[in-house]
Tab-separated table of C-alpha atoms in Angstrom:
chain	number	residue	atom	x	y	z
A	729	MET	CA	58.040	-89.751	-97.495
A	730	SER	CA	57.152	-92.196	-94.761
A	731	LEU	CA	53.520	-92.821	-93.835
A	732	PHE	CA	54.034	-91.207	-90.450
A	733	ALA	CA	55.363	-88.060	-92.073
A	734	GLU	CA	52.252	-87.952	-94.284
A	735	VAL	CA	50.104	-87.925	-91.162
A	736	ILE	CA	52.208	-85.336	-89.341
A	737	LYS	CA	52.389	-82.838	-92.204
A	738	GLY	CA	48.609	-82.331	-92.138
A	739	ILE	CA	48.654	-81.245	-88.523
A	740	TYR	CA	51.082	-78.344	-88.733
A	741	LYS	CA	53.156	-77.919	-91.893
A	742	GLU	CA	50.234	-78.253	-94.296
A	743	ASN	CA	47.367	-77.634	-91.881
A	744	PRO	CA	44.262	-77.351	-94.085
A	745	VAL	CA	42.794	-74.366	-92.242
A	746	PHE	CA	45.825	-72.313	-91.190
A	747	ARG	CA	48.293	-73.166	-93.963
A	748	LEU	CA	46.236	-74.124	-97.010
A	749	VAL	CA	43.360	-71.839	-95.876
A	750	LEU	CA	40.758	-74.333	-97.100
A	751	GLY	CA	37.373	-75.211	-95.622
A	752	LEU	CA	36.827	-71.878	-93.908
A	753	CYS	CA	33.031	-71.993	-94.163
A	754	PRO	CA	32.522	-74.926	-91.770
A	755	THR	CA	35.399	-73.542	-89.687
A	756	LEU	CA	33.577	-70.247	-89.135
A	757	ALA	CA	30.273	-71.933	-88.429
A	758	LEU	CA	31.274	-74.851	-86.243
A	759	SER	CA	34.080	-73.615	-84.044
A	760	THR	CA	31.538	-72.136	-81.622
A	761	SER	CA	31.893	-74.935	-79.084
A	762	MET	CA	34.241	-77.829	-78.448
A	763	SER	CA	31.547	-80.464	-78.962
A	764	ASN	CA	30.656	-79.028	-82.379
A	765	ALA	CA	34.328	-78.779	-83.321
A	766	ILE	CA	35.127	-82.358	-82.366
A	767	GLY	CA	31.948	-83.710	-84.012
A	768	MET	CA	32.574	-81.865	-87.257
A	769	GLY	CA	36.273	-82.735	-87.225
A	770	MET	CA	35.582	-86.445	-86.764
A	771	ALA	CA	32.881	-86.484	-89.458
A	772	ALA	CA	35.176	-84.739	-91.948
A	773	THR	CA	38.086	-87.027	-91.040
A	774	PHE	CA	35.984	-90.118	-91.687
A	775	VAL	CA	34.869	-88.833	-95.084
A	776	LEU	CA	38.397	-87.704	-95.947
A	777	VAL	CA	40.026	-91.047	-95.104
A	778	CYS	CA	37.361	-93.110	-96.896
A	779	SER	CA	37.197	-90.961	-100.016
A	780	ASN	CA	41.006	-90.743	-100.258
A	781	ALA	CA	41.251	-94.522	-99.919
A	782	ILE	CA	38.549	-95.324	-102.498
A	783	ILE	CA	39.780	-92.742	-105.006
A	784	SER	CA	43.404	-93.918	-104.882
A	785	LEU	CA	42.119	-97.498	-105.117
A	786	LEU	CA	40.094	-96.627	-108.236
A	787	VAL	CA	43.074	-94.897	-109.837
A	788	LEU	CA	45.154	-98.007	-109.132
A	789	LEU	CA	42.426	-100.247	-110.564
A	790	PHE	CA	42.090	-98.236	-113.754
A	791	SER	CA	45.844	-98.148	-114.247
A	792	LYS	CA	45.754	-101.980	-114.206
A	793	ILE	CA	42.772	-102.602	-116.496
A	794	LEU	CA	42.915	-99.679	-118.916
A	795	SER	CA	45.438	-98.700	-121.556
A	796	GLU	CA	47.310	-95.408	-121.265
A	797	GLU	CA	44.878	-93.828	-123.704
A	798	GLY	CA	41.888	-95.221	-121.800
A	799	GLN	CA	43.138	-93.746	-118.541
A	800	LYS	CA	43.522	-90.388	-120.179
A	801	SER	CA	39.979	-90.460	-121.556
A	802	ILE	CA	38.283	-91.281	-118.253
A	803	ASP	CA	40.210	-88.409	-116.686
A	804	LYS	CA	37.399	-86.165	-117.950
A	805	ILE	CA	34.880	-87.525	-115.499
A	806	ARG	CA	37.155	-87.672	-112.472
A	807	ILE	CA	35.456	-84.750	-110.684
A	808	PRO	CA	31.899	-86.215	-110.970
A	809	VAL	CA	33.273	-89.552	-109.773
A	810	TYR	CA	34.937	-87.879	-106.770
A	811	ILE	CA	31.724	-86.080	-105.924
A	812	VAL	CA	29.656	-89.279	-106.059
A	813	ILE	CA	32.127	-91.071	-103.794
A	814	ILE	CA	32.398	-88.172	-101.344
A	815	ALA	CA	28.617	-87.670	-101.283
A	816	CYS	CA	28.131	-91.362	-100.581
A	817	PHE	CA	30.346	-91.228	-97.485
A	818	VAL	CA	28.796	-87.973	-96.314
A	819	ILE	CA	25.321	-89.522	-96.432
A	820	ILE	CA	26.660	-92.497	-94.482
A	821	VAL	CA	27.940	-90.104	-91.800
A	822	GLU	CA	24.640	-88.229	-91.802
A	823	MET	CA	22.510	-91.356	-91.408
A	824	VAL	CA	24.699	-92.954	-88.745
A	825	MET	CA	24.906	-89.693	-86.818
A	826	SER	CA	21.166	-89.040	-86.792
A	827	ALA	CA	20.510	-92.645	-85.791
A	828	TYR	CA	23.039	-92.924	-82.973
A	829	PHE	CA	24.024	-89.344	-82.001
A	830	PRO	CA	20.826	-87.316	-82.502
A	831	ALA	CA	21.924	-84.386	-80.313
A	832	LEU	CA	25.188	-83.930	-82.201
A	833	SER	CA	23.500	-84.274	-85.572
A	834	GLU	CA	21.015	-81.598	-84.563
A	835	SER	CA	23.656	-79.105	-83.498
A	836	LEU	CA	25.786	-79.670	-86.620
A	837	GLY	CA	22.663	-79.394	-88.768
A	838	ILE	CA	23.149	-78.392	-92.381
A	839	PHE	CA	26.953	-78.533	-92.145
A	840	ILE	CA	27.037	-82.324	-92.285
A	841	PRO	CA	25.473	-82.543	-95.787
A	842	LEU	CA	27.695	-79.613	-96.765
A	843	ILE	CA	30.817	-81.735	-96.189
A	844	VAL	CA	30.173	-82.877	-99.802
A	845	VAL	CA	31.390	-79.513	-101.051
A	846	ASN	CA	34.054	-79.050	-98.372
A	847	CYS	CA	37.096	-77.960	-100.344
A	848	ILE	CA	39.541	-79.816	-98.103
A	849	ILE	CA	38.077	-83.150	-99.160
A	850	LEU	CA	37.832	-82.437	-102.880
A	851	GLY	CA	41.226	-80.727	-102.685
A	852	ARG	CA	42.900	-83.798	-101.204
A	853	ALA	CA	41.165	-86.109	-103.704
A	854	GLU	CA	42.407	-84.052	-106.637
A	855	GLY	CA	45.725	-82.959	-105.170
A	856	PHE	CA	46.867	-86.098	-103.392
A	857	ALA	CA	44.782	-89.270	-103.645
A	858	ASN	CA	44.716	-89.504	-107.430
A	859	LYS	CA	48.507	-89.234	-107.627
A	860	ASN	CA	49.478	-91.502	-104.739
A	861	SER	CA	48.906	-95.105	-103.756
A	862	VAL	CA	46.397	-96.307	-101.196
A	863	LEU	CA	48.369	-96.296	-97.936
A	864	PRO	CA	49.871	-92.801	-98.305
A	865	SER	CA	46.407	-91.544	-99.303
A	866	ILE	CA	44.884	-92.954	-96.116
A	867	ALA	CA	47.733	-91.449	-94.091
A	868	ASP	CA	47.169	-88.111	-95.795
A	869	GLY	CA	43.449	-88.323	-95.023
A	870	ILE	CA	44.128	-89.029	-91.346
A	871	GLY	CA	46.648	-86.192	-91.135
A	872	MET	CA	44.474	-83.645	-92.897
A	873	GLY	CA	41.443	-84.715	-90.853
A	874	LEU	CA	43.349	-84.375	-87.593
A	875	GLY	CA	44.743	-81.035	-88.746
A	876	PHE	CA	41.212	-79.809	-89.504
A	877	THR	CA	39.968	-81.078	-86.138
A	878	ALA	CA	42.900	-79.464	-84.330
A	879	ALA	CA	42.272	-76.155	-86.081
A	880	LEU	CA	38.557	-76.254	-85.213
A	881	CYS	CA	39.334	-77.113	-81.587
A	882	SER	CA	41.982	-74.404	-81.214
A	883	LEU	CA	39.402	-71.850	-82.360
A	884	ALA	CA	36.527	-73.403	-80.439
A	885	ILE	CA	38.284	-73.471	-77.082
A	886	VAL	CA	38.792	-69.685	-77.171
A	887	ARG	CA	35.402	-68.883	-78.716
A	888	GLU	CA	33.482	-71.076	-76.285
A	889	LEU	CA	35.352	-69.690	-73.285
A	890	LEU	CA	34.960	-66.020	-74.205
A	891	GLY	CA	31.635	-66.273	-75.999
A	892	SER	CA	29.670	-68.328	-73.516
A	893	GLY	CA	31.944	-68.658	-70.478
A	894	LYS	CA	32.042	-72.417	-70.869
A	895	MET	CA	34.610	-75.079	-71.457
A	896	LEU	CA	33.444	-78.371	-73.000
A	897	GLY	CA	29.896	-77.379	-72.037
A	898	HIS	CA	30.682	-76.710	-68.352
A	899	ALA	CA	30.463	-73.179	-67.034
A	900	VAL	CA	33.948	-72.268	-65.827
A	901	LEU	CA	33.993	-68.488	-65.665
A	902	GLY	CA	31.331	-68.202	-62.998
A	903	ALA	CA	27.910	-66.583	-63.060
A	904	GLY	CA	29.318	-63.050	-62.895
A	905	TYR	CA	30.954	-63.350	-66.315
A	906	LYS	CA	29.067	-61.555	-69.059
A	907	PRO	CA	29.690	-63.508	-72.279
A	908	MET	CA	31.310	-61.697	-75.209
A	909	LEU	CA	28.535	-62.572	-77.587
A	910	ILE	CA	30.487	-61.545	-80.672
A	911	MET	CA	32.928	-64.402	-80.140
A	912	ILE	CA	30.329	-67.076	-80.886
A	913	LEU	CA	28.946	-65.123	-83.828
A	914	PRO	CA	30.776	-65.277	-87.198
A	915	PRO	CA	32.846	-62.086	-86.652
A	916	GLY	CA	34.511	-63.729	-83.654
A	917	ALA	CA	35.767	-66.513	-85.892
A	918	PHE	CA	37.170	-64.002	-88.389
A	919	PHE	CA	39.036	-62.140	-85.629
A	920	LEU	CA	40.475	-65.304	-84.206
A	921	ILE	CA	41.467	-66.894	-87.536
A	922	GLY	CA	43.178	-63.614	-88.460
A	923	ILE	CA	45.092	-63.532	-85.175
A	924	TYR	CA	46.123	-67.201	-85.481
A	925	LEU	CA	47.262	-66.818	-89.088
A	926	GLY	CA	49.244	-63.729	-88.105
A	927	ILE	CA	50.966	-65.531	-85.244
A	928	LEU	CA	51.799	-68.563	-87.412
A	929	ASN	CA	53.217	-66.393	-90.195
A	930	TRP	CA	55.238	-64.366	-87.703
A	931	LEU	CA	56.670	-67.589	-86.206
A	932	ASP	CA	57.604	-68.776	-89.701
A	933	LEU	CA	59.284	-65.521	-90.600
A	934	ARG	CA	61.269	-65.546	-87.379
A	935	LYS	CA	62.552	-69.043	-88.110
A	936	LYS	CA	64.003	-67.843	-91.412
B	113	MET	CA	31.987	-93.524	-129.508
B	114	LYS	CA	34.170	-95.949	-127.665
B	115	ASN	CA	35.171	-93.083	-125.413
B	116	ILE	CA	31.628	-92.110	-124.474
B	117	LEU	CA	30.828	-95.733	-123.707
B	118	ARG	CA	33.853	-95.982	-121.462
B	119	LEU	CA	32.926	-92.819	-119.549
B	120	SER	CA	29.323	-93.940	-119.065
B	121	ILE	CA	30.319	-97.377	-117.851
B	122	VAL	CA	32.717	-96.005	-115.241
B	123	MET	CA	30.218	-93.422	-113.990
B	124	THR	CA	27.374	-95.964	-113.895
B	125	ILE	CA	29.365	-98.524	-111.953
B	126	VAL	CA	30.532	-95.984	-109.376
B	127	SER	CA	27.005	-94.601	-108.938
B	128	LEU	CA	25.418	-98.050	-108.718
B	129	LEU	CA	27.852	-99.230	-106.071
B	130	SER	CA	27.281	-96.069	-104.026
B	131	ALA	CA	23.514	-96.367	-104.350
B	132	PHE	CA	23.611	-100.011	-103.282
B	133	LEU	CA	25.728	-99.224	-100.229
B	134	LEU	CA	23.481	-96.331	-99.201
B	135	ALA	CA	20.284	-98.326	-99.678
B	136	GLU	CA	21.623	-101.060	-97.415
B	137	LEU	CA	22.644	-98.596	-94.721
B	138	TYR	CA	19.361	-96.697	-95.015
B	139	SER	CA	17.366	-99.814	-94.212
B	140	ILE	CA	19.538	-100.382	-91.135
B	141	THR	CA	19.463	-96.831	-89.763
B	142	LYS	CA	15.916	-95.816	-90.669
B	143	PRO	CA	14.132	-97.586	-87.784
B	144	LYS	CA	16.716	-96.146	-85.361
B	145	ILE	CA	16.161	-92.618	-86.699
B	146	GLU	CA	12.369	-93.049	-86.388
B	147	ILE	CA	12.746	-94.216	-82.789
B	148	GLN	CA	14.909	-91.189	-81.965
B	149	LYS	CA	12.290	-88.849	-83.434
B	150	MET	CA	9.474	-90.603	-81.590
B	151	ALA	CA	11.375	-90.459	-78.309
B	152	LYS	CA	11.899	-86.743	-78.737
B	153	THR	CA	8.212	-86.141	-79.436
B	154	MET	CA	7.165	-88.331	-76.504
B	155	GLU	CA	9.497	-86.493	-74.153
B	156	ALA	CA	8.042	-83.141	-75.233
B	157	LEU	CA	4.486	-84.472	-74.873
B	158	LYS	CA	5.229	-85.637	-71.331
B	159	MET	CA	6.538	-82.191	-70.540
B	160	VAL	CA	3.484	-80.302	-71.757
B	161	GLN	CA	0.946	-82.812	-70.424
B	162	PRO	CA	2.713	-84.159	-67.321
B	163	ASP	CA	-0.391	-85.764	-65.772
B	164	ALA	CA	-1.432	-87.669	-68.864
B	165	ARG	CA	-1.301	-91.468	-68.712
B	166	VAL	CA	-2.388	-92.063	-72.296
B	167	LEU	CA	-1.757	-89.867	-75.312
B	168	VAL	CA	-3.781	-90.590	-78.424
B	169	PRO	CA	-2.735	-89.062	-81.721
B	170	VAL	CA	-5.546	-87.610	-83.820
B	171	THR	CA	-4.726	-87.933	-87.487
B	172	GLN	CA	-6.003	-86.426	-90.659
B	173	LYS	CA	-5.654	-87.718	-94.199
B	174	ILE	CA	-3.923	-85.201	-96.402
B	175	PRO	CA	-4.041	-85.878	-100.133
B	176	VAL	CA	-0.675	-85.890	-101.890
B	177	LYS	CA	-1.055	-84.410	-105.360
B	178	ASP	CA	1.107	-84.608	-108.451
B	179	GLY	CA	1.962	-81.629	-110.641
B	180	ALA	CA	-1.340	-81.754	-112.550
B	181	GLY	CA	-3.420	-81.727	-109.374
B	182	ASN	CA	-4.420	-85.393	-109.423
B	183	ILE	CA	-4.568	-87.025	-106.030
B	184	LEU	CA	-1.902	-89.712	-105.865
B	185	PHE	CA	-2.543	-91.067	-102.371
B	186	ASP	CA	-3.576	-89.960	-98.902
B	187	ARG	CA	-0.938	-89.375	-96.282
B	188	GLU	CA	-1.870	-89.662	-92.634
B	189	VAL	CA	-0.613	-86.725	-90.589
B	190	ILE	CA	-0.893	-86.275	-86.835
B	191	ILE	CA	-2.623	-82.952	-86.217
B	192	TYR	CA	-2.823	-83.072	-82.440
B	193	TYR	CA	-2.802	-85.409	-79.437
B	194	GLN	CA	-5.518	-86.112	-76.906
B	195	ALA	CA	-4.260	-86.475	-73.353
B	196	PHE	CA	-6.168	-88.785	-71.006
B	197	ALA	CA	-5.730	-89.065	-67.247
B	198	ASN	CA	-6.433	-92.773	-67.104
B	199	GLU	CA	-5.583	-95.942	-68.992
B	200	ASP	CA	-9.037	-96.560	-70.495
B	201	SER	CA	-9.110	-93.129	-72.131
B	202	SER	CA	-12.326	-91.898	-70.577
B	203	GLN	CA	-11.151	-88.863	-68.634
B	204	LEU	CA	-9.973	-86.201	-71.062
B	205	LEU	CA	-7.316	-83.905	-69.613
B	206	GLY	CA	-6.615	-81.773	-72.619
B	207	PHE	CA	-4.728	-81.692	-75.858
B	208	ALA	CA	-1.220	-81.195	-77.173
B	209	PHE	CA	-0.068	-79.961	-80.551
B	210	LYS	CA	2.985	-78.784	-82.397
B	211	SER	CA	3.216	-75.293	-83.844
B	212	GLU	CA	5.777	-73.946	-86.272
B	213	GLY	CA	6.730	-70.365	-86.983
B	214	ASN	CA	9.444	-68.525	-88.879
B	215	GLY	CA	11.747	-66.846	-86.421
B	216	TYR	CA	14.736	-64.621	-87.077
B	217	SER	CA	16.962	-67.254	-88.624
B	218	SER	CA	15.132	-70.559	-88.348
B	219	VAL	CA	11.823	-72.330	-88.108
B	220	ILE	CA	10.890	-72.587	-84.444
B	221	GLU	CA	8.927	-75.662	-83.421
B	222	THR	CA	6.984	-75.564	-80.204
B	223	MET	CA	5.007	-78.266	-78.408
B	224	VAL	CA	1.959	-76.825	-76.663
B	225	GLY	CA	-0.285	-78.377	-74.059
B	226	ILE	CA	-3.808	-77.038	-73.487
B	227	ASP	CA	-6.634	-78.043	-71.165
B	228	THR	CA	-10.180	-78.929	-72.193
B	229	SER	CA	-11.268	-75.283	-72.125
B	230	GLY	CA	-8.520	-74.234	-74.518
B	231	GLN	CA	-6.291	-72.590	-71.925
B	232	ILE	CA	-2.581	-73.116	-72.417
B	233	GLY	CA	-0.783	-75.217	-69.840
B	234	ARG	CA	2.866	-75.663	-70.611
B	235	ILE	CA	4.867	-75.113	-73.751
B	236	LYS	CA	8.214	-76.509	-74.796
B	237	ILE	CA	10.466	-75.282	-77.596
B	238	LEU	CA	11.342	-78.356	-79.668
B	239	SER	CA	13.841	-76.906	-82.083
B	240	GLN	CA	15.247	-73.548	-83.077
B	241	LYS	CA	18.464	-72.155	-84.516
B	242	GLU	CA	18.151	-68.525	-83.518
B	243	THR	CA	21.004	-66.144	-82.689
B	244	PRO	CA	23.088	-67.654	-79.869
B	245	GLY	CA	22.723	-65.632	-76.711
B	246	LEU	CA	19.664	-63.737	-77.924
B	247	GLY	CA	16.965	-65.786	-79.649
B	248	THR	CA	18.226	-69.007	-78.101
B	249	LEU	CA	17.190	-67.627	-74.700
B	250	SER	CA	13.628	-68.518	-75.697
B	251	GLU	CA	14.266	-72.031	-74.391
B	252	ASP	CA	14.924	-70.803	-70.856
B	253	SER	CA	12.095	-71.640	-68.554
B	254	GLU	CA	12.923	-69.869	-65.322
B	255	PRO	CA	9.963	-69.028	-63.123
B	256	PHE	CA	7.995	-66.177	-64.625
B	257	THR	CA	8.337	-62.922	-62.697
B	258	GLY	CA	6.527	-60.625	-65.111
B	259	LYS	CA	9.705	-58.876	-66.254
B	260	LYS	CA	11.580	-61.398	-68.343
B	261	TRP	CA	10.637	-63.916	-71.013
B	262	SER	CA	9.835	-67.359	-69.709
B	263	THR	CA	7.983	-70.191	-71.393
B	264	LYS	CA	6.035	-70.406	-68.107
B	265	GLN	CA	4.280	-67.106	-68.858
B	266	PHE	CA	2.058	-68.888	-71.403
B	267	GLU	CA	0.360	-70.805	-68.586
B	268	GLY	CA	-3.327	-69.984	-68.336
B	269	LYS	CA	-3.400	-67.863	-71.486
B	270	THR	CA	-6.172	-68.219	-74.040
B	271	SER	CA	-5.735	-67.782	-77.771
B	272	LYS	CA	-6.995	-64.193	-77.587
B	273	GLN	CA	-4.346	-63.207	-75.078
B	274	LEU	CA	-1.491	-64.447	-77.219
B	275	LYS	CA	0.229	-61.299	-78.333
B	276	VAL	CA	3.688	-59.989	-77.462
B	277	ASP	CA	4.018	-56.747	-75.511
B	278	LYS	CA	5.364	-54.854	-78.540
B	279	ASP	CA	2.081	-55.654	-80.309
B	280	GLY	CA	0.063	-54.539	-77.305
B	281	GLY	CA	-0.307	-57.971	-75.722
B	282	GLN	CA	0.683	-59.579	-72.450
B	283	ILE	CA	3.532	-61.845	-73.517
B	284	VAL	CA	6.827	-60.391	-72.285
B	285	SER	CA	9.248	-60.724	-75.197
B	286	ILE	CA	12.966	-61.439	-75.059
B	287	THR	CA	15.019	-58.243	-74.989
B	288	GLY	CA	16.710	-57.965	-78.370
B	289	ALA	CA	14.807	-60.888	-79.857
B	290	THR	CA	11.298	-59.629	-80.452
B	291	ILE	CA	11.072	-61.462	-83.766
B	292	THR	CA	11.782	-64.771	-82.044
B	293	SER	CA	9.261	-64.094	-79.273
B	294	ARG	CA	6.646	-62.959	-81.777
B	295	ALA	CA	7.211	-66.005	-83.979
B	296	ILE	CA	6.625	-68.383	-81.080
B	297	THR	CA	3.588	-66.507	-79.763
B	298	ASN	CA	1.917	-66.011	-83.133
B	299	SER	CA	2.563	-69.554	-84.342
B	300	ILE	CA	0.904	-70.931	-81.201
B	301	LYS	CA	-1.994	-68.514	-81.589
B	302	SER	CA	-2.761	-69.314	-85.218
B	303	LYS	CA	-2.397	-73.070	-84.769
B	304	LEU	CA	-4.554	-72.982	-81.657
B	305	GLU	CA	-7.272	-71.020	-83.446
B	306	THR	CA	-7.440	-73.505	-86.328
B	307	LEU	CA	-7.441	-76.491	-83.978
B	308	LEU	CA	-9.981	-75.293	-81.367
B	309	PRO	CA	-13.077	-76.055	-83.491
B	310	ARG	CA	-11.682	-79.505	-84.352
B	311	MET	CA	-11.152	-80.276	-80.674
B	312	GLY	CA	-14.757	-79.299	-80.016
B	313	ILE	CA	-13.916	-76.237	-77.972
B	314	SER	CA	-15.974	-73.230	-78.939
B	315	GLN	CA	-14.019	-70.042	-79.506
B	316	ASP	CA	-16.682	-68.007	-77.658
B	317	LYS	CA	-16.266	-69.996	-74.500
B	318	ASN	CA	-12.550	-69.586	-74.923
B	319	GLU	CA	-12.900	-65.847	-75.070
B	320	GLU	CA	-14.999	-65.533	-71.938
B	321	GLY	CA	-11.879	-65.256	-69.850
B	322	ASN	CA	-11.128	-61.824	-71.239
């Protein structure tokens, strides 16, 4: 598969939220507004690309310096190694964000440190990066990150509009609009994810 | 044996490299993060004591203890700020302090400005993560009309008068977010009552207004 195809597949065909149904916790919590969605999406994309790159690089390195048997034996600690690498990049994101984008880091709050246990990132490390070489892994990270961001934004645009009458932080529905509060609370995200998944599945079925 | 050694070496190297990278980045970002925090505090202080030219932090040494109760070292903590109207710090305007209270879903931090008699001037909500659309309304500071919550309603109140309407007091709470309103009001009240003697304001004098 070409590198471009690796990027593209993450956006629709293997979209982490709508197709693989991974990472729903941050999706529920942070699709309340476009700025949260974009901030979270970018942070996760950065971690995803870096951890995919480093993990595939390590696998490559070990395949060069270790015997077949040695590679098999260090397989046992692959998950702790992934977690250390992912946690390292998450802390980098957290520190840089609170130093340079304090407002964003405040509104994302606890969900930035929680990227460590985001199943999209660990899933791609285990499912893709440790089986593929460096460039496809980076491409996969970019694609999955963009797919996650796109999913968050597609939810956020509806939730922000209906739930607070705003678009990208600007009031667009006028002062007379009474916000549908439930849309920015967790149930709103469940409704919307359900509707989106239904539509996507229906489209797929119709194609066949 | 050889296997265990191999596993430990790999894990150690990965952890060491990560730790080194993070330590480097920490030393770069830490001053920036401190500045951001300071700027936020300063902005809030300016809001609650708008006429102050000089703000002097009053600190207290708090002993940091280990598990066995031995004092390890003293940590200096800012307990409140003195606000002065002029550069040479001779004309005391009042004080400012931070109060914290458990709300419905978060710890609510409030910056409070008081005058030299202990009456509240302005307050500003520093941080909260309450229910969007309900508890988050606590930050609104529309002019106070007597019917709806506004942070402006705290103006002129003394510690005794700090009680939400549901508890028989005068503070109009947010409809549907009494817990949030109560948390803010009560946290200010309790902090104010512990600080008044330290600021040299007698509680009796403070209560005369009632």
